[in-house]
Amino acid sequence: MTTHERLTRVYNHESPDRLPMHDGPWASTLERWRREGLPEGVGPAAFFGWDNIAGYQADNSPRFPVETLEQTDEYRIHTTTWGATMRNWTHRGSVPEFLDFKITAESWPEIKQRMTPDPDRINWKLLEEHYPQWRASGAWVQFGAWFGYDVMASWVVGYDRTLIALADNPEFCQDFINTCLEPDLALLEMMWERGFRPDCVRWPDDLGYRNGLLFSKDMYRRIVKPAMKRMIDWAHDRGVKTHLHSCGNVMELIPEFVEIGLDALNPLEQKAGMDALQIKREYGDKLVLEGGLDVRNWT
């Protein structure tokens, strides 16, 4: 089976020839693997026989300039298109260290005006070159979206500001999520109309930690869930599947995900208490489940 045939069966809750396999190792992991024998010029997907999953994501950011502020052998401090300032480590795997953010509740009304869904936010040359190859090779084509609580908290506004705003200024949070979603949908529609059609739309939204949800289920229902449903509805109207990445313990939200039609969920984080067997028993006919590995057992 090709990857497309295999994952089509999985998403239809049918038996494939084998379990799909893929991963996204960090740069420091690849650096180590090269030292340990991964040949130069050979990617880990080809070396390990992982499935052929291709992806693309358009730019829905405010398009602030990206500038390097400091560079050493150990790290690089730089700005992002979202106006954040972060430190990335050069030779070790880690989430970035965030140092500053431009977006606040006060600055947001002006900044959001920069997020118009112009066609030049899409790398048409890349799609024209690679999309036919993806299809010819039997790849599963997955387009990315970038909206939700976790984008706001982790990458754009900051955890403290976002969690406080959920209680004190929910209108700001809701407007941020919807403003990010609007260009996502518009850009997806532009690509769709030109024949670049994904099999799946995937987005990240970490909603839990090891003891449960980061905020109440009621806040999820009022602030986050409507945007998720809009994305799912857009995809399902076109026969496209949907895939949510949500770290932490989100057991409480699985019925909510199923209600709005989500097709797939990962990573089923074991060290956070996600009960993969229970989820499979209760929702395995409705949700594709990816992950369920316990990193505490790895060395």
GROMACS .gro file of C-alpha atoms in nm:
model
  299
    1MET     CA    1   0.000   0.000   0.000
    2THR     CA    2   0.103   0.359  -0.053
    3THR     CA    3   0.088   0.592   0.244
    4HIS     CA    4  -0.222   0.753   0.097
    5GLU     CA    5  -0.398   0.418   0.065
    6ARG     CA    6  -0.289   0.316   0.414
    7LEU     CA    7  -0.402   0.635   0.587
    8THR     CA    8  -0.725   0.647   0.388
    9ARG     CA    9  -0.809   0.309   0.537
   10VAL     CA   10  -0.709   0.424   0.885
   11TYR     CA   11  -0.924   0.738   0.866
   12ASN     CA   12  -1.214   0.526   0.741
   13HIS     CA   13  -1.165   0.294   1.043
   14GLU     CA   14  -1.067   0.005   0.819
   15SER     CA   15  -0.767  -0.227   0.854
   16PRO     CA   16  -0.450  -0.123   0.668
   17ASP     CA   17  -0.169  -0.357   0.566
   18ARG     CA   18   0.030  -0.233   0.868
   19LEU     CA   19   0.027   0.048   1.120
   20PRO     CA   20   0.134   0.384   0.975
   21MET     CA   21   0.470   0.504   1.107
   22HIS     CA   22   0.615   0.854   1.107
   23ASP     CA   23   0.789   1.101   1.334
   24GLY     CA   24   0.929   1.455   1.338
   25PRO     CA   25   1.268   1.448   1.512
   26TRP     CA   26   1.415   1.774   1.634
   27ALA     CA   27   1.731   1.912   1.478
   28SER     CA   28   1.944   1.809   1.776
   29THR     CA   29   1.817   1.451   1.738
   30LEU     CA   30   1.912   1.447   1.371
   31GLU     CA   31   2.251   1.589   1.462
   32ARG     CA   32   2.305   1.299   1.703
   33TRP     CA   33   2.179   1.042   1.453
   34ARG     CA   34   2.426   1.171   1.195
   35ARG     CA   35   2.705   1.118   1.446
   36GLU     CA   36   2.574   0.767   1.512
   37GLY     CA   37   2.560   0.662   1.146
   38LEU     CA   38   2.260   0.813   0.967
   39PRO     CA   39   2.408   0.874   0.619
   40GLU     CA   40   2.444   1.230   0.496
   41GLY     CA   41   2.183   1.314   0.237
   42VAL     CA   42   1.942   1.049   0.363
   43GLY     CA   43   1.643   1.159   0.567
   44PRO     CA   44   1.517   0.956   0.863
   45ALA     CA   45   1.186   0.880   0.688
   46ALA     CA   46   1.367   0.702   0.404
   47PHE     CA   47   1.623   0.539   0.636
   48PHE     CA   48   1.367   0.398   0.878
   49GLY     CA   49   1.092   0.331   0.626
   50TRP     CA   50   0.843   0.576   0.771
   51ASP     CA   51   0.530   0.670   0.584
   52ASN     CA   52   0.534   0.947   0.325
   53ILE     CA   53   0.349   1.238   0.485
   54ALA     CA   54   0.385   1.568   0.302
   55GLY     CA   55   0.279   1.901   0.438
   56TYR     CA   56   0.247   2.272   0.381
   57GLN     CA   57   0.131   2.570   0.589
   58ALA     CA   58   0.058   2.921   0.466
   59ASP     CA   59   0.152   3.232   0.662
   60ASN     CA   60  -0.133   3.387   0.862
   61SER     CA   61   0.096   3.595   1.087
   62PRO     CA   62   0.115   3.976   1.127
   63ARG     CA   63   0.441   3.952   0.931
   64PHE     CA   64   0.671   4.132   1.166
   65PRO     CA   65   1.032   4.126   1.041
   66VAL     CA   66   1.249   3.834   1.154
   67GLU     CA   67   1.578   3.963   1.292
   68THR     CA   68   1.871   3.797   1.464
   69LEU     CA   69   1.952   3.995   1.777
   70GLU     CA   70   2.233   3.777   1.914
   71GLN     CA   71   2.411   3.464   1.794
   72THR     CA   72   2.662   3.244   1.975
   73ASP     CA   73   2.782   2.886   1.936
   74GLU     CA   74   2.516   2.784   2.189
   75TYR     CA   75   2.207   2.981   2.092
   76ARG     CA   76   2.038   3.235   1.866
   77ILE     CA   77   1.811   3.511   1.992
   78HIS     CA   78   1.572   3.632   1.722
   79THR     CA   79   1.232   3.786   1.656
   80THR     CA   80   0.944   3.609   1.482
   81THR     CA   81   0.677   3.709   1.232
   82TRP     CA   82   0.438   3.712   1.530
   83GLY     CA   83   0.642   3.974   1.715
   84ALA     CA   84   0.785   3.739   1.976
   85THR     CA   85   1.151   3.742   2.080
   86MET     CA   86   1.294   3.399   2.155
   87ARG     CA   87   1.615   3.212   2.223
   88ASN     CA   88   1.672   2.884   2.036
   89TRP     CA   89   1.949   2.648   2.142
   90THR     CA   90   2.182   2.532   1.869
   91HIS     CA   91   2.289   2.184   1.976
   92ARG     CA   92   2.021   2.061   2.215
   93GLY     CA   93   1.655   1.991   2.173
   94SER     CA   94   1.421   2.221   2.359
   95VAL     CA   95   1.122   2.444   2.316
   96PRO     CA   96   1.237   2.804   2.270
   97GLU     CA   97   1.289   3.037   2.562
   98PHE     CA   98   1.051   3.329   2.509
   99LEU     CA   99   1.188   3.666   2.611
  100ASP     CA  100   0.929   3.919   2.492
  101PHE     CA  101   0.599   3.958   2.307
  102LYS     CA  102   0.462   4.245   2.099
  103ILE     CA  103   0.100   4.131   2.114
  104THR     CA  104  -0.100   4.236   2.418
  105ALA     CA  105  -0.468   4.313   2.466
  106GLU     CA  106  -0.380   4.681   2.416
  107SER     CA  107  -0.169   4.636   2.101
  108TRP     CA  108  -0.391   4.371   1.943
  109PRO     CA  109  -0.651   4.596   1.769
  110GLU     CA  110  -0.375   4.759   1.564
  111ILE     CA  111  -0.170   4.444   1.505
  112LYS     CA  112  -0.466   4.237   1.381
  113GLN     CA  113  -0.500   4.476   1.086
  114ARG     CA  114  -0.176   4.328   0.950
  115MET     CA  115  -0.331   3.980   0.909
  116THR     CA  116  -0.509   4.021   0.575
  117PRO     CA  117  -0.525   3.695   0.376
  118ASP     CA  118  -0.331   3.808   0.069
  119PRO     CA  119  -0.240   3.547  -0.197
  120ASP     CA  120   0.131   3.625  -0.156
  121ARG     CA  121   0.117   3.457   0.186
  122ILE     CA  122   0.119   3.126  -0.004
  123ASN     CA  123   0.437   2.988  -0.160
  124TRP     CA  124   0.276   2.900  -0.491
  125LYS     CA  125   0.609   2.804  -0.649
  126LEU     CA  126   0.670   2.544  -0.379
  127LEU     CA  127   0.323   2.397  -0.421
  128GLU     CA  128   0.346   2.391  -0.800
  129GLU     CA  129   0.677   2.207  -0.777
  130HIS     CA  130   0.600   1.961  -0.500
  131TYR     CA  131   0.226   1.893  -0.498
  132PRO     CA  132   0.234   1.680  -0.821
  133GLN     CA  133   0.528   1.486  -0.674
  134TRP     CA  134   0.340   1.425  -0.352
  135ARG     CA  135   0.044   1.288  -0.541
  136ALA     CA  136   0.254   1.079  -0.780
  137SER     CA  137   0.442   0.919  -0.488
  138GLY     CA  138   0.124   0.827  -0.298
  139ALA     CA  139   0.191   1.064  -0.011
  140TRP     CA  140  -0.068   1.167   0.246
  141VAL     CA  141  -0.097   1.544   0.197
  142GLN     CA  142  -0.153   1.735   0.518
  143PHE     CA  143  -0.195   2.113   0.533
  144GLY     CA  144  -0.134   2.297   0.858
  145ALA     CA  145  -0.345   2.557   1.036
  146TRP     CA  146  -0.232   2.793   1.311
  147PHE     CA  147  -0.493   2.915   1.559
  148GLY     CA  148  -0.625   2.834   1.905
  149TYR     CA  149  -0.538   2.874   2.272
  150ASP     CA  150  -0.193   2.716   2.251
  151VAL     CA  151  -0.076   2.934   1.963
  152MET     CA  152  -0.176   3.236   2.169
  153ALA     CA  153  -0.025   3.118   2.497
  154SER     CA  154   0.289   2.939   2.381
  155TRP     CA  155   0.404   3.139   2.082
  156VAL     CA  156   0.240   3.479   2.058
  157VAL     CA  157   0.113   3.636   2.381
  158GLY     CA  158   0.262   3.428   2.664
  159TYR     CA  159   0.119   3.183   2.918
  160ASP     CA  160   0.060   3.422   3.207
  161ARG     CA  161  -0.105   3.689   2.995
  162THR     CA  162  -0.323   3.437   2.813
  163LEU     CA  163  -0.442   3.243   3.115
  164ILE     CA  164  -0.528   3.565   3.298
  165ALA     CA  165  -0.703   3.700   2.988
  166LEU     CA  166  -0.918   3.386   2.961
  167ALA     CA  167  -1.078   3.494   3.290
  168ASP     CA  168  -1.046   3.873   3.274
  169ASN     CA  169  -1.072   3.945   2.902
  170PRO     CA  170  -1.225   3.646   2.720
  171GLU     CA  171  -1.330   3.872   2.433
  172PHE     CA  172  -0.961   3.934   2.353
  173CYS     CA  173  -0.887   3.561   2.354
  174GLN     CA  174  -1.184   3.479   2.137
  175ASP     CA  175  -1.102   3.758   1.893
  176PHE     CA  176  -0.740   3.647   1.871
  177ILE     CA  177  -0.837   3.286   1.792
  178ASN     CA  178  -1.097   3.387   1.534
  179THR     CA  179  -0.868   3.644   1.373
  180CYS     CA  180  -0.604   3.374   1.325
  181LEU     CA  181  -0.863   3.132   1.191
  182GLU     CA  182  -1.005   3.371   0.929
  183PRO     CA  183  -0.689   3.398   0.714
  184ASP     CA  184  -0.623   3.026   0.766
  185LEU     CA  185  -0.961   2.945   0.612
  186ALA     CA  186  -0.923   3.205   0.337
  187LEU     CA  187  -0.575   3.080   0.240
  188LEU     CA  188  -0.688   2.717   0.247
  189GLU     CA  189  -0.974   2.814   0.017
  190MET     CA  190  -0.736   2.989  -0.224
  191MET     CA  191  -0.518   2.677  -0.243
  192TRP     CA  192  -0.822   2.455  -0.283
  193GLU     CA  193  -0.953   2.662  -0.573
  194ARG     CA  194  -0.619   2.630  -0.753
  195GLY     CA  195  -0.625   2.252  -0.719
  196PHE     CA  196  -0.394   2.211  -0.418
  197ARG     CA  197  -0.619   1.992  -0.208
  198PRO     CA  198  -0.509   1.829   0.115
  199ASP     CA  199  -0.620   1.494   0.248
  200CYS     CA  200  -0.614   1.636   0.600
  201VAL     CA  201  -0.589   1.965   0.790
  202ARG     CA  202  -0.384   1.945   1.110
  203TRP     CA  203  -0.333   2.203   1.384
  204PRO     CA  204  -0.170   2.215   1.730
  205ASP     CA  205  -0.358   2.322   2.041
  206ASP     CA  206  -0.213   2.191   2.368
  207LEU     CA  207  -0.504   2.217   2.610
  208GLY     CA  208  -0.383   2.010   2.903
  209TYR     CA  209  -0.094   1.938   3.137
  210ARG     CA  210  -0.016   1.632   3.348
  211ASN     CA  211  -0.303   1.685   3.594
  212GLY     CA  212  -0.579   1.781   3.354
  213LEU     CA  213  -0.700   2.081   3.156
  214LEU     CA  214  -0.517   2.413   3.163
  215PHE     CA  215  -0.850   2.590   3.204
  216SER     CA  216  -1.213   2.495   3.255
  217LYS     CA  217  -1.424   2.296   3.015
  218ASP     CA  218  -1.668   2.587   3.010
  219MET     CA  219  -1.392   2.821   2.887
  220TYR     CA  220  -1.306   2.568   2.617
  221ARG     CA  221  -1.669   2.555   2.507
  222ARG     CA  222  -1.709   2.933   2.495
  223ILE     CA  223  -1.372   3.045   2.358
  224VAL     CA  224  -1.194   2.764   2.171
  225LYS     CA  225  -1.451   2.508   2.058
  226PRO     CA  226  -1.644   2.730   1.811
  227ALA     CA  227  -1.326   2.800   1.613
  228MET     CA  228  -1.235   2.432   1.607
  229LYS     CA  229  -1.581   2.350   1.475
  230ARG     CA  230  -1.548   2.608   1.198
  231MET     CA  231  -1.222   2.450   1.083
  232ILE     CA  232  -1.370   2.101   1.098
  233ASP     CA  233  -1.681   2.209   0.908
  234TRP     CA  234  -1.468   2.372   0.635
  235ALA     CA  235  -1.271   2.051   0.594
  236HIS     CA  236  -1.566   1.811   0.606
  237ASP     CA  237  -1.760   2.017   0.351
  238ARG     CA  238  -1.477   1.930   0.110
  239GLY     CA  239  -1.421   1.568   0.214
  240VAL     CA  240  -1.101   1.653   0.404
  241LYS     CA  241  -1.008   1.491   0.736
  242THR     CA  242  -0.903   1.683   1.048
  243HIS     CA  243  -0.627   1.609   1.298
  244LEU     CA  244  -0.565   1.781   1.632
  245HIS     CA  245  -0.237   1.771   1.823
  246SER     CA  246  -0.311   1.838   2.190
  247CYS     CA  247  -0.053   1.753   2.455
  248GLY     CA  248  -0.135   1.697   2.820
  249ASN     CA  249  -0.433   1.529   2.980
  250VAL     CA  250  -0.735   1.619   2.766
  251MET     CA  251  -0.952   1.321   2.860
  252GLU     CA  252  -1.234   1.555   2.965
  253LEU     CA  253  -1.247   1.713   2.620
  254ILE     CA  254  -1.263   1.400   2.407
  255PRO     CA  255  -1.646   1.395   2.404
  256GLU     CA  256  -1.633   1.761   2.297
  257PHE     CA  257  -1.392   1.677   2.012
  258VAL     CA  258  -1.614   1.391   1.897
  259GLU     CA  259  -1.924   1.611   1.910
  260ILE     CA  260  -1.780   1.860   1.661
  261GLY     CA  261  -1.656   1.584   1.429
  262LEU     CA  262  -1.280   1.576   1.486
  263ASP     CA  263  -1.128   1.284   1.296
  264ALA     CA  264  -0.791   1.224   1.465
  265LEU     CA  265  -0.614   1.306   1.792
  266ASN     CA  266  -0.255   1.283   1.904
  267PRO     CA  267  -0.028   1.234   2.099
  268LEU     CA  268  -0.230   1.059   2.378
  269GLU     CA  269   0.040   1.158   2.624
  270GLN     CA  270   0.092   0.870   2.866
  271LYS     CA  271   0.299   1.060   3.120
  272ALA     CA  272   0.009   1.304   3.150
  273GLY     CA  273  -0.240   1.029   3.229
  274MET     CA  274  -0.410   0.982   2.891
  275ASP     CA  275  -0.573   0.636   2.900
  276ALA     CA  276  -0.530   0.514   2.544
  277LEU     CA  277  -0.714   0.186   2.605
  278GLN     CA  278  -1.016   0.362   2.751
  279ILE     CA  279  -1.020   0.612   2.464
  280LYS     CA  280  -1.000   0.325   2.216
  281ARG     CA  281  -1.285   0.137   2.383
  282GLU     CA  282  -1.513   0.441   2.400
  283TYR     CA  283  -1.421   0.638   2.088
  284GLY     CA  284  -1.216   0.410   1.864
  285ASP     CA  285  -1.494   0.392   1.606
  286LYS     CA  286  -1.506   0.772   1.585
  287LEU     CA  287  -1.149   0.896   1.645
  288VAL     CA  288  -0.825   0.794   1.480
  289LEU     CA  289  -0.576   0.765   1.766
  290GLU     CA  290  -0.209   0.844   1.710
  291GLY     CA  291   0.063   0.812   1.970
  292GLY     CA  292   0.013   0.655   2.310
  293LEU     CA  293   0.386   0.601   2.363
  294ASP     CA  294   0.533   0.652   2.710
  295VAL     CA  295   0.852   0.854   2.675
  296ARG     CA  296   0.945   0.764   3.034
  297ASN     CA  297   1.036   0.418   2.905
  298TRP     CA  298   1.278   0.555   2.647
  299THR     CA  299   1.652   0.587   2.698
   0.00000   0.00000   0.00000
